[in-house]
Amino acid sequence: MKQFSVRKYTSSDRQDWNDFVSKAKNATFLFHRDFMEYHQDRFEDYSLIIEDEKKWVAVLPANRVGDTLFSHQGLTYGGLVVKDSLKLEKVIYILKNILQKLEIYGFKKLNIKEIPLIYCNGFSDEFSYALFLADAKTIRKDTLAVIDYSLPITLSKDRLDGVKRGKKNHLIVKEENDFTSFWNTILIPNLSIKHQTKPVHSLIEILYLKSKFPQHIRQFNVYKEDELVGGTTIFESKNVAHSQYISANNLKNELGTLDFLHHHLITDVFKNKKFFDFGISNEEQGMKVNGGLSYWKESFGAHILMQDFYEVETKNYPKLEQVIR
């Protein structure tokens, strides 16, 4: 059986880590250390590096909470990030080595938040299969609303009417580098009033991330004359444009603000992408769905894609020892 070296990431690995994820077949800018570490005060980083005769073959962005290792909880998705040439058999053995090493280090469980396939450069389900072999349990499922640009896009009458209202009200969409107005005028007040919460990223954090990833993090605001009435923050990767934040003032239905904005983004700005991801509409660890929000997203022609969350006990590593014939 092939043996791989598994070790904990250290700051001296920073450049090699970034170089590796830039070439991996299932990675985006979220796995760059500048993104992973913007909130390092909130998480105990315990990312792993997997080597084959001192050559990097995979990494696992992760953090530690007690005796459980998590796919980094500060990221939207995670899992094993691998080089393009890595085959299924080796991924199975890599998981075996990871679980075995984690058990030695005192971990009892590994929790994985998989990366949706649309963010990968081709099929990349080897790790999910290895988790199945290790008797991993599915502990959560989220539903992403995704537009596939290879298929015809059909907007519902509701969305088309909203676009017409936006045109009638002479709305204008502008891409801007400053997030301050959207955060302070629209996003923070809305989240506070409607959900008694705050954005995942503070204004300072999103401005920092924009400075580090100017081509990947983009802000689109909607104006009626000179008044800011809504906007969205886009996280753009190679294949996907993802609406990280969507919000508008209380005139959004009357003005058609968000319909007008997203029609523009989908049919013009990001028309050459493979996918447009509206994100999830789930609540309570995936057990509830915000029906109105999900309907609005699907009304643009989006379809549902699953994101799975797994938990596997580290003691299960022997289950991976004799699966290859």
mmCIF file with all atom_site columns, N, CA, C and O in Angstrom, residues 120-154:
data_model
loop_
_atom_site.group_PDB
_atom_site.id
_atom_site.type_symbol
_atom_site.label_atom_id
_atom_site.label_alt_id
_atom_site.label_comp_id
_atom_site.label_asym_id
_atom_site.label_entity_id
_atom_site.label_seq_id
_atom_site.pdbx_PDB_ins_code
_atom_site.Cartn_x
_atom_site.Cartn_y
_atom_site.Cartn_z
_atom_site.occupancy
_atom_site.B_iso_or_equiv
_atom_site.pdbx_formal_charge
_atom_site.auth_seq_id
_atom_site.auth_comp_id
_atom_site.auth_asym_id
_atom_site.auth_atom_id
_atom_site.pdbx_PDB_model_num
ATOM 1   N N  . CYS A 1 120 ? -14.611 23.279 -9.647  1.00 0.00 ? 120 CYS A N  1
ATOM 2   C CA . CYS A 1 120 ? -13.463 22.456 -10.015 1.00 0.00 ? 120 CYS A CA 1
ATOM 3   C C  . CYS A 1 120 ? -13.215 22.520 -11.520 1.00 0.00 ? 120 CYS A C  1
ATOM 4   O O  . CYS A 1 120 ? -14.135 22.747 -12.300 1.00 0.00 ? 120 CYS A O  1
ATOM 5   N N  . ASN A 1 121 ? -11.972 22.283 -11.895 1.00 0.00 ? 121 ASN A N  1
ATOM 6   C CA . ASN A 1 121 ? -11.625 22.242 -13.316 1.00 0.00 ? 121 ASN A CA 1
ATOM 7   C C  . ASN A 1 121 ? -11.824 20.827 -13.840 1.00 0.00 ? 121 ASN A C  1
ATOM 8   O O  . ASN A 1 121 ? -10.882 20.108 -14.152 1.00 0.00 ? 121 ASN A O  1
ATOM 9   N N  . GLY A 1 122 ? -13.075 20.417 -13.923 1.00 0.00 ? 122 GLY A N  1
ATOM 10  C CA . GLY A 1 122 ? -13.401 19.051 -14.341 1.00 0.00 ? 122 GLY A CA 1
ATOM 11  C C  . GLY A 1 122 ? -13.883 18.224 -13.165 1.00 0.00 ? 122 GLY A C  1
ATOM 12  O O  . GLY A 1 122 ? -13.966 18.692 -12.030 1.00 0.00 ? 122 GLY A O  1
ATOM 13  N N  . PHE A 1 123 ? -14.204 16.976 -13.422 1.00 0.00 ? 123 PHE A N  1
ATOM 14  C CA . PHE A 1 123 ? -14.696 16.083 -12.373 1.00 0.00 ? 123 PHE A CA 1
ATOM 15  C C  . PHE A 1 123 ? -13.643 15.922 -11.286 1.00 0.00 ? 123 PHE A C  1
ATOM 16  O O  . PHE A 1 123 ? -12.449 15.804 -11.560 1.00 0.00 ? 123 PHE A O  1
ATOM 17  N N  . SER A 1 124 ? -14.114 15.863 -10.042 1.00 0.00 ? 124 SER A N  1
ATOM 18  C CA . SER A 1 124 ? -13.166 15.793 -8.923  1.00 0.00 ? 124 SER A CA 1
ATOM 19  C C  . SER A 1 124 ? -13.824 15.173 -7.697  1.00 0.00 ? 124 SER A C  1
ATOM 20  O O  . SER A 1 124 ? -13.801 15.737 -6.605  1.00 0.00 ? 124 SER A O  1
ATOM 21  N N  . ASP A 1 125 ? -14.382 13.982 -7.858  1.00 0.00 ? 125 ASP A N  1
ATOM 22  C CA . ASP A 1 125 ? -15.118 13.344 -6.761  1.00 0.00 ? 125 ASP A CA 1
ATOM 23  C C  . ASP A 1 125 ? -14.350 12.210 -6.094  1.00 0.00 ? 125 ASP A C  1
ATOM 24  O O  . ASP A 1 125 ? -14.937 11.416 -5.346  1.00 0.00 ? 125 ASP A O  1
ATOM 25  N N  . GLU A 1 126 ? -13.049 12.119 -6.329  1.00 0.00 ? 126 GLU A N  1
ATOM 26  C CA . GLU A 1 126 ? -12.268 11.033 -5.745  1.00 0.00 ? 126 GLU A CA 1
ATOM 27  C C  . GLU A 1 126 ? -12.341 11.033 -4.220  1.00 0.00 ? 126 GLU A C  1
ATOM 28  O O  . GLU A 1 126 ? -12.492 9.983  -3.588  1.00 0.00 ? 126 GLU A O  1
ATOM 29  N N  . PHE A 1 127 ? -12.247 12.226 -3.626  1.00 0.00 ? 127 PHE A N  1
ATOM 30  C CA . PHE A 1 127 ? -12.229 12.311 -2.171  1.00 0.00 ? 127 PHE A CA 1
ATOM 31  C C  . PHE A 1 127 ? -13.579 11.927 -1.578  1.00 0.00 ? 127 PHE A C  1
ATOM 32  O O  . PHE A 1 127 ? -13.644 11.292 -0.523  1.00 0.00 ? 127 PHE A O  1
ATOM 33  N N  . SER A 1 128 ? -14.661 12.308 -2.245  1.00 0.00 ? 128 SER A N  1
ATOM 34  C CA . SER A 1 128 ? -15.999 11.934 -1.770  1.00 0.00 ? 128 SER A CA 1
ATOM 35  C C  . SER A 1 128 ? -16.155 10.420 -1.749  1.00 0.00 ? 128 SER A C  1
ATOM 36  O O  . SER A 1 128 ? -16.755 9.844  -0.824  1.00 0.00 ? 128 SER A O  1
ATOM 37  N N  . TYR A 1 129 ? -15.624 9.757  -2.768  1.00 0.00 ? 129 TYR A N  1
ATOM 38  C CA . TYR A 1 129 ? -15.700 8.295  -2.807  1.00 0.00 ? 129 TYR A CA 1
ATOM 39  C C  . TYR A 1 129 ? -14.859 7.683  -1.691  1.00 0.00 ? 129 TYR A C  1
ATOM 40  O O  . TYR A 1 129 ? -15.286 6.727  -1.030  1.00 0.00 ? 129 TYR A O  1
ATOM 41  N N  . ALA A 1 130 ? -13.678 8.240  -1.466  1.00 0.00 ? 130 ALA A N  1
ATOM 42  C CA . ALA A 1 130 ? -12.832 7.737  -0.387  1.00 0.00 ? 130 ALA A CA 1
ATOM 43  C C  . ALA A 1 130 ? -13.528 7.893  0.966   1.00 0.00 ? 130 ALA A C  1
ATOM 44  O O  . ALA A 1 130 ? -13.438 7.004  1.829   1.00 0.00 ? 130 ALA A O  1
ATOM 45  N N  . LEU A 1 131 ? -14.234 9.000  1.161   1.00 0.00 ? 131 LEU A N  1
ATOM 46  C CA . LEU A 1 131 ? -14.982 9.197  2.404   1.00 0.00 ? 131 LEU A CA 1
ATOM 47  C C  . LEU A 1 131 ? -16.076 8.140  2.559   1.00 0.00 ? 131 LEU A C  1
ATOM 48  O O  . LEU A 1 131 ? -16.323 7.633  3.659   1.00 0.00 ? 131 LEU A O  1
ATOM 49  N N  . PHE A 1 132 ? -16.740 7.812  1.463   1.00 0.00 ? 132 PHE A N  1
ATOM 50  C CA . PHE A 1 132 ? -17.753 6.747  1.488   1.00 0.00 ? 132 PHE A CA 1
ATOM 51  C C  . PHE A 1 132 ? -17.134 5.427  1.941   1.00 0.00 ? 132 PHE A C  1
ATOM 52  O O  . PHE A 1 132 ? -17.697 4.704  2.779   1.00 0.00 ? 132 PHE A O  1
ATOM 53  N N  . LEU A 1 133 ? -15.957 5.108  1.402   1.00 0.00 ? 133 LEU A N  1
ATOM 54  C CA . LEU A 1 133 ? -15.283 3.867  1.772   1.00 0.00 ? 133 LEU A CA 1
ATOM 55  C C  . LEU A 1 133 ? -14.902 3.853  3.251   1.00 0.00 ? 133 LEU A C  1
ATOM 56  O O  . LEU A 1 133 ? -14.862 2.795  3.886   1.00 0.00 ? 133 LEU A O  1
ATOM 57  N N  . ALA A 1 134 ? -14.638 5.050  3.790   1.00 0.00 ? 134 ALA A N  1
ATOM 58  C CA . ALA A 1 134 ? -14.260 5.157  5.207   1.00 0.00 ? 134 ALA A CA 1
ATOM 59  C C  . ALA A 1 134 ? -15.476 5.229  6.120   1.00 0.00 ? 134 ALA A C  1
ATOM 60  O O  . ALA A 1 134 ? -15.336 5.512  7.312   1.00 0.00 ? 134 ALA A O  1
ATOM 61  N N  . ASP A 1 135 ? -16.651 4.992  5.555   1.00 0.00 ? 135 ASP A N  1
ATOM 62  C CA . ASP A 1 135 ? -17.899 4.996  6.323   1.00 0.00 ? 135 ASP A CA 1
ATOM 63  C C  . ASP A 1 135 ? -18.215 6.370  6.909   1.00 0.00 ? 135 ASP A C  1
ATOM 64  O O  . ASP A 1 135 ? -18.682 6.492  8.051   1.00 0.00 ? 135 ASP A O  1
ATOM 65  N N  . ALA A 1 136 ? -17.953 7.411  6.117   1.00 0.00 ? 136 ALA A N  1
ATOM 66  C CA . ALA A 1 136 ? -18.298 8.767  6.542   1.00 0.00 ? 136 ALA A CA 1
ATOM 67  C C  . ALA A 1 136 ? -19.814 8.941  6.540   1.00 0.00 ? 136 ALA A C  1
ATOM 68  O O  . ALA A 1 136 ? -20.522 8.366  5.714   1.00 0.00 ? 136 ALA A O  1
ATOM 69  N N  . LYS A 1 137 ? -20.296 9.750  7.454   1.00 0.00 ? 137 LYS A N  1
ATOM 70  C CA . LYS A 1 137 ? -21.722 10.041 7.545   1.00 0.00 ? 137 LYS A CA 1
ATOM 71  C C  . LYS A 1 137 ? -22.013 11.401 6.914   1.00 0.00 ? 137 LYS A C  1
ATOM 72  O O  . LYS A 1 137 ? -21.268 12.357 7.116   1.00 0.00 ? 137 LYS A O  1
ATOM 73  N N  . THR A 1 138 ? -23.100 11.473 6.170   1.00 0.00 ? 138 THR A N  1
ATOM 74  C CA . THR A 1 138 ? -23.556 12.765 5.653   1.00 0.00 ? 138 THR A CA 1
ATOM 75  C C  . THR A 1 138 ? -24.296 13.472 6.778   1.00 0.00 ? 138 THR A C  1
ATOM 76  O O  . THR A 1 138 ? -25.316 12.990 7.255   1.00 0.00 ? 138 THR A O  1
ATOM 77  N N  . ILE A 1 139 ? -23.776 14.619 7.211   1.00 0.00 ? 139 ILE A N  1
ATOM 78  C CA . ILE A 1 139 ? -24.354 15.307 8.363   1.00 0.00 ? 139 ILE A CA 1
ATOM 79  C C  . ILE A 1 139 ? -25.111 16.572 7.978   1.00 0.00 ? 139 ILE A C  1
ATOM 80  O O  . ILE A 1 139 ? -25.793 17.177 8.805   1.00 0.00 ? 139 ILE A O  1
ATOM 81  N N  . ARG A 1 140 ? -24.995 16.981 6.724   1.00 0.00 ? 140 ARG A N  1
ATOM 82  C CA . ARG A 1 140 ? -25.685 18.185 6.279   1.00 0.00 ? 140 ARG A CA 1
ATOM 83  C C  . ARG A 1 140 ? -25.687 18.247 4.762   1.00 0.00 ? 140 ARG A C  1
ATOM 84  O O  . ARG A 1 140 ? -24.785 17.736 4.105   1.00 0.00 ? 140 ARG A O  1
ATOM 85  N N  . LYS A 1 141 ? -26.724 18.853 4.212   1.00 0.00 ? 141 LYS A N  1
ATOM 86  C CA . LYS A 1 141 ? -26.791 19.137 2.782   1.00 0.00 ? 141 LYS A CA 1
ATOM 87  C C  . LYS A 1 141 ? -27.313 20.551 2.597   1.00 0.00 ? 141 LYS A C  1
ATOM 88  O O  . LYS A 1 141 ? -28.281 20.938 3.230   1.00 0.00 ? 141 LYS A O  1
ATOM 89  N N  . ASP A 1 142 ? -26.649 21.316 1.745   1.00 0.00 ? 142 ASP A N  1
ATOM 90  C CA . ASP A 1 142 ? -27.121 22.641 1.377   1.00 0.00 ? 142 ASP A CA 1
ATOM 91  C C  . ASP A 1 142 ? -27.482 22.649 -0.103  1.00 0.00 ? 142 ASP A C  1
ATOM 92  O O  . ASP A 1 142 ? -26.953 21.855 -0.885  1.00 0.00 ? 142 ASP A O  1
ATOM 93  N N  . THR A 1 143 ? -28.385 23.559 -0.475  1.00 0.00 ? 143 THR A N  1
ATOM 94  C CA . THR A 1 143 ? -28.840 23.639 -1.861  1.00 0.00 ? 143 THR A CA 1
ATOM 95  C C  . THR A 1 143 ? -28.381 24.953 -2.486  1.00 0.00 ? 143 THR A C  1
ATOM 96  O O  . THR A 1 143 ? -28.800 26.022 -2.066  1.00 0.00 ? 143 THR A O  1
ATOM 97  N N  . LEU A 1 144 ? -27.510 24.853 -3.477  1.00 0.00 ? 144 LEU A N  1
ATOM 98  C CA . LEU A 1 144 ? -27.062 26.012 -4.229  1.00 0.00 ? 144 LEU A CA 1
ATOM 99  C C  . LEU A 1 144 ? -27.965 26.204 -5.442  1.00 0.00 ? 144 LEU A C  1
ATOM 100 O O  . LEU A 1 144 ? -28.337 25.227 -6.105  1.00 0.00 ? 144 LEU A O  1
ATOM 101 N N  . ALA A 1 145 ? -28.326 27.438 -5.732  1.00 0.00 ? 145 ALA A N  1
ATOM 102 C CA . ALA A 1 145 ? -29.098 27.758 -6.938  1.00 0.00 ? 145 ALA A CA 1
ATOM 103 C C  . ALA A 1 145 ? -28.111 28.250 -7.989  1.00 0.00 ? 145 ALA A C  1
ATOM 104 O O  . ALA A 1 145 ? -27.490 29.306 -7.835  1.00 0.00 ? 145 ALA A O  1
ATOM 105 N N  . VAL A 1 146 ? -27.959 27.466 -9.071  1.00 0.00 ? 146 VAL A N  1
ATOM 106 C CA . VAL A 1 146 ? -26.887 27.708 -10.037 1.00 0.00 ? 146 VAL A CA 1
ATOM 107 C C  . VAL A 1 146 ? -27.428 27.787 -11.458 1.00 0.00 ? 146 VAL A C  1
ATOM 108 O O  . VAL A 1 146 ? -28.222 26.940 -11.884 1.00 0.00 ? 146 VAL A O  1
ATOM 109 N N  . ILE A 1 147 ? -26.982 28.798 -12.186 1.00 0.00 ? 147 ILE A N  1
ATOM 110 C CA . ILE A 1 147 ? -27.265 28.904 -13.614 1.00 0.00 ? 147 ILE A CA 1
ATOM 111 C C  . ILE A 1 147 ? -26.144 28.237 -14.380 1.00 0.00 ? 147 ILE A C  1
ATOM 112 O O  . ILE A 1 147 ? -24.966 28.555 -14.181 1.00 0.00 ? 147 ILE A O  1
ATOM 113 N N  . ASP A 1 148 ? -26.503 27.305 -15.243 1.00 0.00 ? 148 ASP A N  1
ATOM 114 C CA . ASP A 1 148 ? -25.553 26.614 -16.107 1.00 0.00 ? 148 ASP A CA 1
ATOM 115 C C  . ASP A 1 148 ? -25.644 27.260 -17.488 1.00 0.00 ? 148 ASP A C  1
ATOM 116 O O  . ASP A 1 148 ? -26.654 27.143 -18.172 1.00 0.00 ? 148 ASP A O  1
ATOM 117 N N  . TYR A 1 149 ? -24.570 27.944 -17.895 1.00 0.00 ? 149 TYR A N  1
ATOM 118 C CA . TYR A 1 149 ? -24.612 28.702 -19.141 1.00 0.00 ? 149 TYR A CA 1
ATOM 119 C C  . TYR A 1 149 ? -24.605 27.811 -20.383 1.00 0.00 ? 149 TYR A C  1
ATOM 120 O O  . TYR A 1 149 ? -24.792 28.306 -21.495 1.00 0.00 ? 149 TYR A O  1
ATOM 121 N N  . SER A 1 150 ? -24.396 26.516 -20.205 1.00 0.00 ? 150 SER A N  1
ATOM 122 C CA . SER A 1 150 ? -24.461 25.615 -21.366 1.00 0.00 ? 150 SER A CA 1
ATOM 123 C C  . SER A 1 150 ? -25.903 25.278 -21.728 1.00 0.00 ? 150 SER A C  1
ATOM 124 O O  . SER A 1 150 ? -26.167 24.684 -22.775 1.00 0.00 ? 150 SER A O  1
ATOM 125 N N  . LEU A 1 151 ? -26.845 25.676 -20.862 1.00 0.00 ? 151 LEU A N  1
ATOM 126 C CA . LEU A 1 151 ? -28.261 25.417 -21.083 1.00 0.00 ? 151 LEU A CA 1
ATOM 127 C C  . LEU A 1 151 ? -28.995 26.725 -21.359 1.00 0.00 ? 151 LEU A C  1
ATOM 128 O O  . LEU A 1 151 ? -28.544 27.791 -20.949 1.00 0.00 ? 151 LEU A O  1
ATOM 129 N N  . PRO A 1 152 ? -30.126 26.660 -22.033 1.00 0.00 ? 152 PRO A N  1
ATOM 130 C CA . PRO A 1 152 ? -30.922 27.880 -22.260 1.00 0.00 ? 152 PRO A CA 1
ATOM 131 C C  . PRO A 1 152 ? -31.364 28.475 -20.929 1.00 0.00 ? 152 PRO A C  1
ATOM 132 O O  . PRO A 1 152 ? -31.738 27.750 -20.005 1.00 0.00 ? 152 PRO A O  1
ATOM 133 N N  . ILE A 1 153 ? -31.296 29.804 -20.814 1.00 0.00 ? 153 ILE A N  1
ATOM 134 C CA . ILE A 1 153 ? -31.691 30.493 -19.589 1.00 0.00 ? 153 ILE A CA 1
ATOM 135 C C  . ILE A 1 153 ? -33.066 31.133 -19.807 1.00 0.00 ? 153 ILE A C  1
ATOM 136 O O  . ILE A 1 153 ? -33.231 31.972 -20.699 1.00 0.00 ? 153 ILE A O  1
ATOM 137 N N  . THR A 1 154 ? -34.024 30.721 -18.992 1.00 0.00 ? 154 THR A N  1
ATOM 138 C CA . THR A 1 154 ? -35.382 31.235 -19.106 1.00 0.00 ? 154 THR A CA 1
ATOM 139 C C  . THR A 1 154 ? -35.805 31.891 -17.805 1.00 0.00 ? 154 THR A C  1
ATOM 140 O O  . THR A 1 154 ? -35.907 31.232 -16.767 1.00 0.00 ? 154 THR A O  1
#
